[in-house]
Rosetta silent file (secondary structure, phi, psi, omega in degrees, C-alpha in Angstrom):
SEQUENCE: SSKNIVYKGFRLKDNLPIIAKMINTNYVDLQSIERYKNTYELMTLIDSEDVVKAYSIEDCDENIALIMEDFQG
SCORE:     score description
SCORE:     0.000 S_00000001
   1 L     0.000 -165.416  158.792  -42.276   -7.948  -22.648 S_00000001
   2 L   -84.681  -19.878 -177.117  -43.811   -7.000  -19.242 S_00000001
   3 L   -91.476   -9.850  171.640  -42.973  -10.462  -18.010 S_00000001
   4 E   -99.412  153.194  169.457  -39.332   -9.633  -18.444 S_00000001
   5 E  -126.061   87.908 -179.618  -36.601   -7.546  -16.647 S_00000001
   6 E   -80.719  133.751  155.412  -33.427   -6.653  -18.661 S_00000001
   7 E  -165.588  144.873 -171.161  -30.592   -5.180  -17.058 S_00000001
   8 E   -91.374  146.162 -171.011  -27.087   -4.344  -17.964 S_00000001
   9 E  -169.295 -165.367 -175.041  -23.911   -4.721  -15.883 S_00000001
  10 E  -136.447  125.887  176.204  -20.420   -6.194  -15.747 S_00000001
  11 L   -75.423  140.748 -174.924  -19.668   -9.682  -14.280 S_00000001
  12 L   -57.441  -57.882 -166.055  -17.519   -9.431  -11.269 S_00000001
  13 L   -49.224  -48.939  178.112  -15.106  -11.948  -11.728 S_00000001
  14 L  -124.424   -0.195  169.890  -13.551  -10.345  -15.119 S_00000001
  15 L    99.863  -11.850 -168.078  -15.380   -6.929  -15.722 S_00000001
  16 L   -60.092  117.048 -161.365  -17.178   -8.540  -18.850 S_00000001
  17 E   -58.685  135.583 -174.727  -19.734   -6.676  -20.022 S_00000001
  18 E  -151.300  167.452  179.672  -23.372   -8.362  -19.749 S_00000001
  19 E  -140.924  133.725  176.208  -27.018   -8.568  -19.907 S_00000001
  20 E  -112.691  106.063 -174.864  -29.298  -10.084  -16.950 S_00000001
  21 E  -111.739  138.264 -155.836  -32.435  -11.240  -18.095 S_00000001
  22 E  -114.819  147.501  150.868  -35.000  -11.711  -15.220 S_00000001
  23 E   -63.921   89.150 -160.348  -38.806  -12.618  -14.471 S_00000001
  24 L   -39.025  162.376  179.050  -40.717   -9.968  -13.725 S_00000001
  25 L   -78.421  -25.086  158.283  -41.946  -10.773  -10.029 S_00000001
  26 L   -45.747  -10.421 -146.727  -45.577  -10.814  -11.138 S_00000001
  27 L  -134.449   -9.686 -174.478  -45.164  -13.389  -13.337 S_00000001
  28 L   -52.317  139.248  177.877  -42.291  -15.756  -11.522 S_00000001
  29 L  -160.903  176.675  170.287  -43.899  -19.420  -11.904 S_00000001
  30 H   -91.334  -13.450  178.267  -42.293  -22.994  -12.640 S_00000001
  31 H   -81.575  -47.771 -177.972  -43.593  -22.644  -16.085 S_00000001
  32 H   -74.963  -30.425  150.513  -41.388  -19.690  -16.525 S_00000001
  33 H   -38.413  -51.138 -168.256  -38.364  -21.212  -14.728 S_00000001
  34 H   -68.001  -59.642 -172.509  -38.349  -23.828  -16.623 S_00000001
  35 H   -45.739  -57.825  179.586  -38.994  -21.744  -20.069 S_00000001
  36 H   -38.713  -55.570 -147.803  -35.104  -19.574  -18.737 S_00000001
  37 H   -78.103  -32.454 -172.257  -33.445  -22.962  -18.207 S_00000001
  38 H   -66.155  -49.017  170.264  -34.661  -24.432  -21.624 S_00000001
  39 H   -28.614  -61.174 -165.126  -33.505  -20.837  -23.172 S_00000001
  40 H   -45.557  -58.464 -160.670  -30.207  -21.441  -21.247 S_00000001
  41 H   -94.997    4.210  142.626  -29.308  -24.775  -22.317 S_00000001
  42 H  -121.092   28.834  140.224  -30.199  -24.268  -26.042 S_00000001
  43 L   -75.064    0.492 -167.306  -27.999  -21.153  -26.405 S_00000001
  44 L  -121.637   10.066  166.615  -25.158  -22.866  -25.070 S_00000001
  45 L  -100.066  -30.674 -158.923  -25.681  -25.744  -27.965 S_00000001
  46 L  -103.278  123.659  149.856  -25.786  -22.914  -30.703 S_00000001
  47 L  -115.351   89.551 -162.033  -22.357  -21.633  -31.770 S_00000001
  48 L  -145.040  159.847  175.147  -22.290  -18.780  -34.273 S_00000001
  49 L   -81.164  -15.337  162.475  -21.547  -15.241  -34.066 S_00000001
  50 L   -79.545   11.851 -140.455  -24.796  -14.449  -34.842 S_00000001
  51 L  -137.585  113.427  152.093  -26.102  -15.740  -31.878 S_00000001
  52 L   -30.773  130.205  169.483  -26.053  -14.033  -28.375 S_00000001
  53 L   -94.133  146.543  151.723  -23.715  -16.289  -25.919 S_00000001
  54 E  -105.902  145.523  166.442  -25.183  -17.108  -22.650 S_00000001
  55 E  -126.114   -9.151  165.415  -22.760  -17.740  -20.116 S_00000001
  56 E  -131.233 -176.976  149.536  -24.669  -18.819  -16.765 S_00000001
  57 E  -135.540  151.144  174.254  -28.347  -19.099  -15.464 S_00000001
  58 E  -147.372  145.108 -178.037  -28.089  -18.394  -11.515 S_00000001
  59 E   -64.156  118.984  170.912  -30.651  -18.857   -9.157 S_00000001
  60 E  -141.357  122.007 -156.410  -31.950  -15.415   -7.185 S_00000001
  61 L    18.506  -83.374  166.886  -33.966  -16.152   -4.472 S_00000001
  62 L  -114.477   32.532  169.172  -37.396  -17.206   -5.907 S_00000001
  63 E  -150.176 -179.244 -177.164  -36.602  -15.975   -9.355 S_00000001
  64 E  -133.570  164.068 -179.069  -33.673  -16.763  -12.121 S_00000001
  65 E  -146.690  119.309 -178.336  -31.535  -15.172  -14.207 S_00000001
  66 E   -98.661  118.454 -159.480  -30.224  -15.664  -17.577 S_00000001
  67 E   -81.871  104.302 -179.483  -26.525  -14.233  -17.890 S_00000001
  68 E  -120.257 -178.825 -178.527  -25.768  -13.359  -21.543 S_00000001
  69 E   -88.394  161.803 -178.033  -22.948  -11.453  -23.403 S_00000001
  70 L   -92.005   83.783 -161.259  -23.535   -7.607  -24.210 S_00000001
  71 L   -97.627   25.828  157.483  -22.458   -7.691  -27.571 S_00000001
  72 L    39.832   48.114 -172.660  -22.917   -3.909  -27.290 S_00000001
  73 L  -135.096    0.000    0.000  -24.560   -3.041  -30.907 S_00000001
């Protein structure tokens, strides 16, 4: 959706392909940040090959980034 920005890249520490999902700067608010944190927590509880793995959640100035596996599919 237009409320999110998605980047593809590689994690610096191990060159692992990742997807970084961030909140569009026009929509950053406490509710959106909490939603990302909750999404991360839920994703870490699910251990399935059918669900994208969440690697981390990173603070980025006044935004947040959800770092996930890039399944390249």
